[in-house]
XYZ file of C-alpha atoms in Angstrom:
697
model
C -0.017 -0.027 0.004
C 2.880 2.411 0.590
C 3.785 2.303 -3.058
C 0.260 3.182 -4.047
C 0.507 6.552 -2.249
C 2.966 8.167 -4.677
C 1.881 5.832 -7.528
C -1.748 7.113 -7.759
C -0.816 10.828 -8.358
C 1.749 9.583 -10.804
C -0.973 7.621 -12.658
C -3.023 10.873 -12.723
C -0.088 12.710 -14.264
C 0.356 10.018 -16.999
C -3.354 10.176 -17.745
C -3.503 13.997 -18.119
C -0.159 14.233 -19.883
C -1.274 11.829 -22.599
C -5.044 11.704 -22.860
C -6.175 14.683 -20.876
C -5.453 17.268 -23.544
C -8.174 15.765 -25.682
C -10.788 15.509 -22.952
C -13.079 18.021 -21.245
C -11.963 19.935 -18.149
C -14.408 18.029 -15.946
C -12.641 14.772 -16.823
C -9.044 15.864 -16.636
C -9.658 17.827 -13.458
C -11.771 15.058 -11.973
C -9.142 12.407 -12.577
C -6.406 14.536 -11.034
C -8.542 15.217 -7.999
C -9.550 11.615 -7.651
C -5.903 10.492 -7.833
C -4.803 12.758 -4.965
C -7.830 12.120 -2.792
C -7.377 8.329 -3.221
C -3.752 8.835 -2.180
C -5.001 10.675 0.892
C -7.411 7.838 1.847
C -4.671 5.203 1.429
C -2.291 7.398 3.481
C -4.959 7.625 6.224
C -5.411 3.822 6.214
C -1.669 3.290 6.390
C -1.215 5.688 9.297
C -4.151 4.263 11.230
C -2.811 0.745 10.699
C 0.576 1.938 11.942
C -0.992 3.492 14.990
C -3.323 0.536 15.845
C -0.421 -1.951 15.824
C 0.649 -3.286 19.172
C 3.463 -0.949 20.296
C 5.232 1.569 18.171
C 6.070 0.367 14.751
C 7.402 1.336 11.375
C 6.628 -0.020 7.882
C 9.073 -0.683 5.139
C 8.321 -1.642 1.561
C 11.137 -2.830 -0.667
C 9.921 -2.164 -4.178
C 13.001 -3.341 -6.149
C 16.737 -3.340 -5.905
C 17.861 -0.139 -7.529
C 21.646 0.260 -7.397
C 23.553 -2.943 -6.421
C 27.281 -2.376 -6.818
C 29.763 -3.728 -4.295
C 29.269 -1.987 -1.003
C 26.667 0.343 -2.553
C 23.455 -1.542 -2.141
C 20.486 0.806 -2.514
C 16.957 -0.569 -2.880
C 14.034 1.606 -3.943
C 12.563 1.347 -0.481
C 9.727 3.231 1.222
C 9.519 3.801 4.948
C 6.540 4.882 7.058
C 7.083 6.067 10.641
C 5.452 8.825 12.757
C 7.396 11.566 10.938
C 6.655 10.507 7.400
C 3.018 9.607 8.539
C 2.471 13.301 9.439
C 4.050 14.443 6.142
C 2.017 12.221 3.812
C -1.256 13.305 5.520
C -0.303 16.915 5.061
C 0.800 16.485 1.510
C -2.140 14.506 0.340
C -4.743 16.168 2.589
C -3.851 19.811 1.824
C -2.964 18.893 -1.648
C -6.435 17.397 -2.253
C -8.057 20.660 -1.164
C -5.663 22.637 -3.464
C -6.514 20.407 -6.388
C -10.263 20.898 -5.769
C -9.770 24.643 -5.445
C -7.818 24.646 -8.705
C -10.801 23.237 -10.690
C -12.475 26.648 -10.081
C -9.508 28.934 -10.154
C -8.119 27.669 -13.476
C -11.516 27.388 -15.281
C -10.540 30.077 -17.909
C -7.764 27.958 -19.329
C -8.256 25.933 -22.462
C -8.882 22.215 -22.102
C -5.361 21.275 -23.125
C -3.786 23.906 -20.718
C -6.125 22.748 -17.973
C -4.920 19.181 -18.382
C -1.328 20.294 -18.502
C -1.716 22.248 -15.298
C -3.264 19.155 -13.414
C -0.696 16.846 -14.885
C 2.093 19.023 -13.296
C 0.170 19.256 -10.063
C -0.275 15.464 -9.792
C 3.471 14.835 -10.714
C 4.597 17.371 -8.046
C 2.487 15.561 -5.368
C 3.878 12.103 -6.464
C 7.535 13.357 -6.221
C 6.967 15.005 -2.853
C 5.483 11.686 -1.466
C 8.567 9.826 -2.787
C 10.737 12.423 -0.906
C 9.086 11.909 2.462
C 8.594 8.173 2.137
C 12.106 7.343 0.905
C 13.908 5.032 3.310
C 17.415 6.187 2.181
C 18.983 9.273 0.848
C 19.089 8.345 -2.926
C 15.328 7.632 -2.931
C 14.714 10.901 -1.095
C 16.932 12.652 -3.684
C 14.649 11.379 -6.514
C 11.740 13.170 -4.908
C 13.999 16.141 -4.080
C 14.987 16.636 -7.669
C 11.520 15.832 -8.867
C 9.808 18.630 -6.895
C 12.530 20.997 -8.180
C 11.633 19.983 -11.780
C 7.924 20.354 -11.068
C 8.368 23.743 -9.413
C 10.040 24.907 -12.614
C 7.078 23.656 -14.636
C 4.448 25.112 -12.400
C 5.981 28.478 -11.549
C 6.568 28.944 -15.352
C 3.122 27.539 -16.253
C 2.284 30.719 -18.132
C 5.607 30.539 -20.021
C 4.715 33.123 -22.689
C 4.919 35.718 -19.896
C 8.635 36.582 -19.573
C 8.486 37.205 -15.747
C 6.966 33.718 -15.207
C 9.509 32.045 -17.440
C 12.367 33.879 -15.676
C 10.980 33.017 -12.198
C 10.777 29.292 -13.138
C 14.422 29.336 -14.334
C 15.547 31.307 -11.178
C 13.888 28.635 -8.876
C 15.422 25.762 -10.816
C 18.977 27.244 -10.862
C 19.038 28.384 -7.271
C 17.836 24.975 -6.098
C 20.695 23.316 -8.056
C 23.164 25.145 -5.848
C 21.612 23.570 -2.730
C 21.341 20.146 -4.473
C 25.071 20.213 -5.077
C 25.643 20.233 -1.296
C 23.115 17.381 -0.863
C 25.013 15.172 -3.380
C 28.377 15.956 -1.689
C 26.915 15.028 1.670
C 25.682 11.698 0.408
C 29.115 10.857 -1.011
C 30.858 11.828 2.193
C 28.425 9.894 4.331
C 28.720 6.788 2.120
C 32.506 6.797 2.207
C 32.412 7.179 6.020
C 29.621 4.860 7.033
C 29.128 2.612 3.895
C 25.365 3.147 4.024
C 22.844 5.759 2.970
C 19.830 4.165 4.761
C 18.454 6.666 7.257
C 18.029 4.164 10.076
C 21.384 2.490 9.545
C 22.992 5.879 9.412
C 21.409 6.846 12.727
C 22.562 3.668 14.400
C 26.165 4.102 13.016
C 26.368 7.763 14.012
C 25.017 6.949 17.531
C 28.185 5.050 18.307
C 30.269 8.184 17.718
C 30.911 10.847 20.245
C 29.315 14.317 19.634
C 31.724 16.259 17.554
C 33.297 19.250 19.223
C 35.240 20.429 16.149
C 33.803 22.315 13.257
C 35.645 20.224 10.748
C 34.588 16.743 11.717
C 33.077 14.381 9.107
C 29.629 14.557 10.593
C 29.737 18.347 10.957
C 30.919 18.797 7.306
C 28.222 16.367 6.048
C 25.457 18.128 8.009
C 26.664 21.486 6.792
C 26.330 20.184 3.213
C 22.926 18.801 3.931
C 21.871 22.173 5.411
C 23.161 23.883 2.201
C 20.610 21.656 0.357
C 17.956 22.655 2.891
C 18.579 26.361 2.430
C 17.931 26.071 -1.271
C 14.743 23.958 -1.040
C 13.351 25.726 2.054
C 14.373 29.283 1.011
C 16.766 30.311 3.649
C 19.617 32.835 3.521
C 21.493 32.939 1.134
C 19.298 30.914 -1.239
C 15.844 32.293 -0.455
C 15.556 34.679 -3.406
C 13.747 32.188 -5.695
C 10.623 31.955 -3.487
C 9.193 35.494 -3.816
C 9.648 35.403 -7.535
C 7.788 32.055 -7.558
C 4.561 33.998 -7.066
C 4.451 34.332 -10.872
C 2.841 30.943 -11.039
C -0.919 30.305 -10.552
C -2.038 31.036 -6.944
C -2.975 27.427 -6.088
C 0.645 26.513 -7.114
C 1.829 29.048 -4.530
C -0.313 27.354 -1.906
C 0.885 23.923 -2.822
C 4.621 24.619 -3.171
C 4.998 27.279 -0.492
C 2.658 26.037 2.159
C 2.474 22.358 2.419
C 5.091 20.699 0.328
C 8.328 21.754 -1.426
C 9.585 24.461 0.916
C 9.122 22.169 3.894
C 11.344 19.526 2.391
C 14.478 21.019 3.954
C 12.900 21.028 7.472
C 11.771 17.454 6.989
C 15.250 16.376 5.820
C 16.747 17.731 8.996
C 14.201 16.010 11.107
C 14.804 12.703 9.318
C 18.581 13.068 10.049
C 18.083 14.337 13.579
C 20.687 11.890 14.992
C 23.191 13.213 12.512
C 22.540 16.821 13.351
C 22.493 16.111 17.175
C 26.013 14.882 16.863
C 27.029 18.149 15.097
C 26.322 21.022 17.490
C 28.313 23.477 15.396
C 25.959 22.780 12.475
C 22.921 23.150 14.747
C 24.204 26.591 15.822
C 24.421 27.630 12.142
C 20.978 26.259 11.445
C 19.423 28.210 14.359
C 21.336 31.445 13.381
C 20.429 31.250 9.755
C 16.833 30.443 10.620
C 16.238 33.293 13.003
C 18.063 35.725 10.671
C 15.927 34.657 7.719
C 12.787 35.014 9.871
C 13.686 38.551 10.856
C 14.897 39.707 7.392
C 11.824 38.364 5.535
C 9.537 39.792 8.203
C 10.859 43.330 7.671
C 10.621 42.979 3.860
C 6.988 41.764 4.132
C 6.080 44.767 6.085
C 6.227 47.111 3.062
C 5.391 44.903 0.081
C 2.277 45.867 -1.960
C 1.755 42.684 -3.925
C -0.694 40.505 -1.912
C 1.070 37.269 -2.831
C 4.567 38.657 -2.242
C 3.572 39.642 1.324
C 2.544 35.991 1.764
C 5.727 34.733 0.083
C 7.936 36.673 2.513
C 5.750 35.462 5.316
C 6.460 31.876 4.186
C 10.247 32.568 4.182
C 9.871 34.045 7.701
C 7.845 31.085 9.083
C 10.300 28.652 7.569
C 13.028 30.537 9.564
C 11.006 29.830 12.682
C 11.069 26.017 11.776
C 14.842 26.097 11.237
C 15.216 27.918 14.503
C 13.409 25.083 16.224
C 15.637 22.473 14.416
C 18.773 24.415 15.342
C 18.030 24.403 19.072
C 17.191 20.641 18.913
C 13.480 21.060 19.257
C 12.789 18.736 16.283
C 9.199 17.952 17.317
C 8.359 21.683 17.762
C 9.745 22.410 14.320
C 7.634 19.689 12.652
C 4.649 20.753 14.729
C 4.914 24.261 13.256
C 5.382 22.808 9.683
C 2.109 20.942 10.338
C 0.077 23.873 11.590
C 1.698 26.296 9.074
C 0.460 24.063 6.143
C -3.173 24.786 7.205
C -3.098 28.514 7.738
C -0.625 29.387 4.918
C -2.519 27.241 2.341
C -5.631 29.008 3.596
C -4.033 32.531 3.181
C -2.700 31.810 -0.327
C -6.040 30.382 -1.516
C -7.795 33.300 0.086
C -5.474 35.710 -1.811
C -6.420 33.696 -4.918
C -10.102 34.260 -4.225
C -9.404 37.964 -3.940
C -7.418 37.987 -7.213
C -10.191 35.863 -8.846
C -12.823 38.435 -7.743
C -10.772 41.347 -9.000
C -9.890 39.746 -12.366
C -6.191 39.421 -11.695
C -5.515 42.474 -9.490
C -2.745 41.764 -6.971
C -1.738 45.243 -5.770
C -2.991 45.991 -2.299
C -3.178 49.711 -3.103
C -5.962 48.950 -5.587
C -8.026 47.011 -3.058
C -10.072 47.761 0.012
C -13.729 47.327 1.068
C -13.841 43.673 -0.071
C -15.298 42.452 3.251
C -18.823 43.077 2.162
C -18.405 41.490 -1.210
C -16.391 38.432 -0.173
C -17.725 37.341 3.235
C -16.542 33.756 3.086
C -13.054 34.789 1.865
C -12.880 37.526 4.462
C -13.713 35.503 7.561
C -11.693 32.447 6.522
C -8.740 34.727 5.670
C -9.177 36.470 9.050
C -8.859 33.102 10.779
C -5.681 32.365 8.855
C -4.189 35.767 9.803
C -5.048 35.353 13.382
C -3.446 31.855 13.404
C -0.164 32.974 11.841
C -0.076 35.983 14.206
C -0.104 33.590 17.155
C -3.504 34.532 18.700
C -4.525 32.113 21.430
C -6.652 29.094 20.782
C -5.674 28.915 17.132
C -3.206 26.483 15.695
C -0.273 28.856 15.164
C -0.380 29.903 18.777
C 0.462 26.434 20.019
C 3.303 25.679 17.590
C 4.878 29.126 17.698
C 4.763 29.194 21.497
C 6.488 25.750 21.602
C 9.332 26.921 19.391
C 9.870 30.118 21.431
C 9.681 28.229 24.770
C 12.147 25.509 23.618
C 14.545 28.335 22.378
C 14.387 30.217 25.638
C 14.623 27.157 27.957
C 17.690 25.904 25.951
C 19.559 29.029 26.935
C 19.274 30.929 23.558
C 17.959 34.158 24.920
C 19.162 36.298 21.976
C 17.498 33.933 19.506
C 14.303 34.027 21.547
C 14.305 37.804 21.492
C 14.765 37.890 17.774
C 11.911 35.376 17.443
C 9.698 37.590 19.492
C 10.511 40.607 17.372
C 9.761 38.527 14.277
C 6.425 37.630 15.831
C 5.588 41.337 16.231
C 6.449 41.941 12.512
C 4.308 38.917 11.431
C 1.150 40.158 13.230
C 1.783 43.669 11.825
C 2.208 42.857 8.204
C -0.515 40.305 8.144
C -3.096 42.663 9.440
C -1.786 45.454 7.209
C -2.617 43.096 4.343
C -6.089 42.393 5.860
C -6.932 46.029 6.366
C -5.693 47.088 2.973
C -7.483 44.324 1.161
C -10.804 43.973 3.049
C -11.458 47.118 5.149
C -12.307 50.704 4.241
C -13.380 51.685 0.687
C -12.115 50.478 -2.602
C -8.986 52.381 -3.657
C -6.902 52.768 -6.742
C -3.727 54.180 -5.209
C -1.120 52.273 -7.125
C 1.042 54.548 -9.301
C 0.648 54.087 -13.047
C 4.418 53.406 -13.266
C 6.332 51.624 -10.550
C 7.665 53.954 -7.859
C 11.049 52.239 -8.088
C 12.680 50.490 -11.119
C 12.940 47.238 -9.071
C 9.241 47.205 -8.190
C 7.154 45.322 -10.710
C 4.061 46.896 -12.125
C 0.843 45.328 -10.883
C -0.415 44.985 -14.392
C 2.341 42.419 -15.069
C 0.549 39.982 -12.795
C -2.076 38.970 -15.238
C -3.713 35.563 -15.581
C -4.246 33.759 -18.891
C -1.771 31.919 -20.968
C -2.227 33.422 -24.432
C -2.342 37.021 -23.284
C -0.240 37.361 -20.063
C -1.134 40.934 -19.381
C -4.842 40.323 -19.687
C -6.620 39.329 -16.518
C -8.264 36.166 -17.383
C -9.790 35.107 -14.057
C -12.781 36.563 -12.388
C -16.196 37.860 -13.396
C -16.494 41.267 -12.047
C -13.773 43.065 -13.804
C -10.895 44.854 -12.062
C -12.942 47.990 -11.475
C -16.384 46.417 -11.364
C -18.272 44.766 -8.511
C -16.408 41.746 -7.137
C -18.268 38.703 -5.821
C -17.568 35.587 -3.863
C -15.706 32.658 -5.474
C -17.595 29.538 -6.552
C -18.119 26.625 -4.145
C -15.227 24.665 -5.634
C -12.989 27.350 -4.249
C -14.968 28.394 -1.166
C -15.363 24.890 0.370
C -11.509 24.328 0.650
C -11.264 27.678 2.283
C -13.783 26.651 4.882
C -12.146 23.310 5.559
C -8.610 24.976 5.843
C -10.104 27.533 8.192
C -11.391 24.839 10.533
C -7.991 23.144 10.291
C -6.389 26.475 11.225
C -8.327 26.478 14.370
C -8.255 22.887 15.498
C -4.939 21.548 14.212
C -2.895 22.972 17.086
C -4.832 20.982 19.678
C -2.639 17.942 19.094
C 0.187 19.888 20.765
C -1.388 21.542 23.783
C 1.578 22.079 26.146
C 1.816 20.699 29.693
C 1.616 24.255 30.949
C -1.965 24.423 29.779
C -2.695 20.964 31.161
C -2.298 19.297 27.832
C -0.196 16.288 27.031
C 1.569 17.582 23.870
C 0.605 14.449 21.991
C 2.376 15.407 18.845
C 5.744 15.535 20.642
C 5.393 11.993 22.018
C 4.111 10.799 18.612
C 7.092 12.166 16.813
C 9.851 11.352 19.247
C 10.758 7.857 17.999
C 11.547 9.312 14.552
C 14.320 11.535 15.956
C 16.338 8.689 17.540
C 18.243 5.615 16.365
C 16.322 2.451 16.177
C 18.210 -0.551 17.617
C 16.502 -2.897 15.180
C 17.446 -2.391 11.580
C 15.873 -4.810 9.110
C 17.479 -6.630 6.266
C 17.674 -4.521 3.169
C 17.266 -7.478 0.689
C 14.707 -6.647 -1.853
C 11.657 -8.929 -1.747
C 11.132 -11.348 -4.647
C 7.661 -10.061 -5.102
C 8.988 -6.542 -5.505
C 6.781 -5.024 -2.789
C 6.427 -7.081 0.360
C 5.840 -5.112 3.611
C 8.138 -5.687 6.525
C 7.042 -4.544 9.986
C 9.945 -3.271 12.026
C 10.035 -2.489 15.664
C 11.079 1.058 16.603
C 12.861 1.868 19.764
C 10.653 2.961 22.685
C 10.841 6.717 23.368
C 13.629 7.723 25.634
C 12.981 9.437 28.876
C 14.869 12.483 27.541
C 14.253 13.116 23.888
C 16.936 14.639 21.569
C 17.577 18.296 21.892
C 16.334 18.574 25.354
C 12.628 18.041 24.535
C 11.200 16.681 27.700
C 8.095 17.031 29.820
C 8.446 20.254 31.613
C 8.481 20.317 35.384
C 6.471 22.843 37.350
C 9.139 25.564 37.305
C 9.373 25.289 33.519
C 5.575 25.442 33.275
C 5.697 28.790 35.145
C 8.374 29.961 32.727
C 6.391 28.775 29.778
C 3.231 30.530 30.910
C 5.196 33.762 31.336
C 6.728 33.438 27.883
C 3.334 32.554 26.532
C 1.935 35.774 27.998
C 4.669 37.797 26.423
C 4.078 36.158 22.968
C 0.295 36.782 23.174
C 0.923 40.399 24.166
C 3.302 40.818 21.211
C 0.699 39.382 18.819
C -1.995 41.717 19.931
C 0.415 44.655 19.872
C 1.315 43.841 16.215
C -2.460 43.738 15.375
C -2.985 47.028 17.215
C -0.145 48.696 15.256
C -1.580 47.549 12.006
C -5.041 48.949 12.849
C -3.585 52.240 14.173
C -1.500 52.962 11.080
C -3.509 51.477 8.223
C -7.027 51.715 9.520
C -7.182 54.950 11.445
C -4.052 56.952 10.523
C -3.116 55.877 6.937
C -1.614 59.318 6.313
C 0.724 58.782 9.311
C 1.939 55.608 7.823
C 2.661 57.320 4.485
C 4.386 60.204 6.251
C 6.586 57.707 8.131
C 7.498 56.088 4.852
C 8.509 59.519 3.496
C 10.340 60.460 6.624
C 12.387 57.296 6.711
C 12.648 57.137 2.887
C 15.998 55.380 2.816
C 14.939 52.619 5.119
C 11.618 52.261 3.252
C 13.304 51.955 -0.122
C 15.773 49.443 1.392
C 12.907 47.185 2.562
C 10.746 47.797 -0.513
C 13.663 46.704 -2.786
C 14.366 43.673 -0.509
C 17.703 44.813 0.768
C 18.919 44.877 -2.919
C 19.923 41.215 -2.526
C 18.850 40.333 -6.056
C 20.783 43.385 -7.373
C 23.818 42.295 -5.349
C 23.713 38.763 -6.754
C 23.267 40.174 -10.234
C 26.313 42.415 -9.911
C 28.557 39.929 -8.071
C 27.618 36.666 -9.721
C 25.410 36.929 -12.808
C 27.009 39.752 -14.692
C 30.614 38.483 -14.077
C 29.626 35.090 -15.358
C 27.978 36.629 -18.455
C 31.048 38.748 -19.029
C 33.313 35.811 -18.578
C 31.120 33.761 -20.817
C 30.925 36.226 -23.678
C 34.600 37.112 -23.275
C 37.192 34.611 -22.223
C 35.025 31.549 -22.117
C 33.111 32.056 -25.451
C 35.803 33.803 -27.532
C 38.770 32.372 -25.963
C 37.856 28.824 -25.033
C 34.717 27.931 -27.014
C 35.315 29.810 -30.314
C 39.190 30.053 -30.038
C 40.350 26.796 -28.538
C 37.557 24.269 -29.025
C 36.180 25.476 -32.315
C 39.622 26.336 -33.504
C 40.895 22.849 -32.677
C 38.022 21.163 -34.471
C 38.166 23.550 -37.462
C 41.984 23.234 -37.567
C 41.806 19.438 -37.773
C 39.381 19.812 -40.667
C 41.591 22.336 -42.387
C 44.708 20.094 -41.942
C 42.808 17.093 -43.433
C 41.640 19.277 -46.349
C 45.101 20.621 -47.114
C 46.781 17.144 -46.784
C 44.122 15.652 -49.074
C 44.830 18.272 -51.683
C 48.499 17.403 -51.630
C 47.925 13.696 -51.526
C 45.551 13.564 -54.458
C 48.244 15.075 -56.693
C 50.161 11.727 -56.565
C 47.061 9.841 -57.832
C 47.899 10.278 -61.533
C 46.304 7.213 -63.001
C 49.588 6.079 -64.645
C 50.344 2.373 -64.106
C 54.021 2.892 -64.705
C 54.113 5.629 -62.081
C 52.432 3.335 -59.509
C 54.831 0.474 -60.320
C 57.836 2.750 -59.947
C 56.463 3.890 -56.591
C 56.039 0.393 -55.394
C 59.556 -0.459 -56.552
C 60.955 2.634 -54.774
C 59.048 1.707 -51.587
C 60.308 -1.860 -51.525
C 63.879 -0.653 -52.113
C 63.652 1.845 -49.290
C 62.270 -0.782 -46.912
C 64.929 -3.339 -47.882
C 67.640 -0.667 -47.631
C 66.421 0.356 -44.167
C 66.598 -3.175 -42.886
C 70.020 -3.866 -44.617
C 71.472 -0.666 -43.191
C 70.325 -1.533 -39.630
């Protein structure tokens, strides 16, 4: 059954990629939705079976032997444990809602384009499921590269629009940098431990002492793995692709940037928790990069005017929170936030898609306002998502964010905690700035006709429709007409995700609030080495399931995650109070400046014009990369590499060989006279020379 989970979406991809273009949208969309919903149901059955088994267990399925070569024995093997259980439910569950939503959002596309879109969506889900179910690094890497390919296809779906095509290429190239680190890490780990199976690696590493040097094998390997994670999960310095990825259709943004691809790096660290626990220097880097990314993205999101870019930088910031948790050893807290974030961030992206749909492609917040009365379902569901991400009590984001901040503080990382609190203030502020500008007040058209800064893209460039990129293909009311609520195919997923954004956090109610933090105890076995590692021989049937005992949870989980005593509960309640106060302060700031004193916000932007332009232009990181990396490579390519190496050396060598053969042939054919006496004389002379040579020697 494990193989069916990624196989069903893959079958949906094959159907739509071959036959779907000739069929009606209802059939191609229905097949794609049916494939992912079926994968969700099978995932649910597998997880329930895992939980109902006597004692904690894991499931392995050896599909076939993939790479048998000496010591390198790599089966295509799938592995289901608590960590991958959570991930497949998130991917297939949230993915199903996004597929259903897409049937309404993409209705203006032609039949062939509609089928192409859903084929990519199914393929993406299939690769992501392979990534999280892989029992070893090479199988994970198949999914890792597959989601990179699909992100290129989905982000650049409207490929006739230059900005979309460029964004797809940017995502693909930036991710290759991180993937280079992943490959080097695999090679280093195999040469050191002669295995790439996650469980065998964990057992092998457990016998080593924790490395105190920054150049140990485990430290270097985990640093390389983290490089891969920074690319896939958009952390400094490889985060620049994710905001540009907003060029793709909005449901793609929800799928890639909420529930699947960008969480792959976080999942990979959790899967290799034993490795990272033995490399404290790497964990320090992970925590530092995570909190720096969270703060940096939060400040940028505070001034962005494109509704999807605000959410994009919010995603980067929330991923920083997850890496902060991983860096301080709070692996369960990081995965908990990944889980809750999937609900409210998918809700926010799909809610923004409903707004864009109602406004026929408009994405500039300065051209919005007053939508609350026209889009009541979108407004109230979006409000729940905004409250959840802000960390308001009793919603899902409150529980997971509080867990991360508490683990950070209790681990002695006071500075990181303070930066996390500051980021929390920014999150609440920019999210409710978005809510106020989009839904409250009266409809505005304040966006300048031309961009205020050369780096800021014109809102008109964000059109929908494949054939005419600048034309707003979605929606019914017209950009300046009367907007109205999205169809039920879009509204129902919003309602379900809103419910999830409320209740999803209750699986992790902390002990300080008299809960049992069930998700922590559920995930703990996945972050430690199992003493029982099964045989890795492929089954003859090519798919037999093996049930494998997993080690009972330790009294003290990795990274210091333990049940808090009474003193810690008091500390957690205090920190919780501070966090809640910060969340409400951020909401209050947003209402003060953008609801009641909009002119004051504008005057502050003018007063601190330098800082405002710095944030609006995203710290000029893209410009810095262009000047320091892209332009020198282009200059080198068109200069020394092209003219010198390619045209001069390589082409010159090839052309020179051809010229030499041509000149030699011209000389040689002159001796071909057709005279028999001349040929006989030549033979006689040749024989004489040969005999003379031997006689002389």
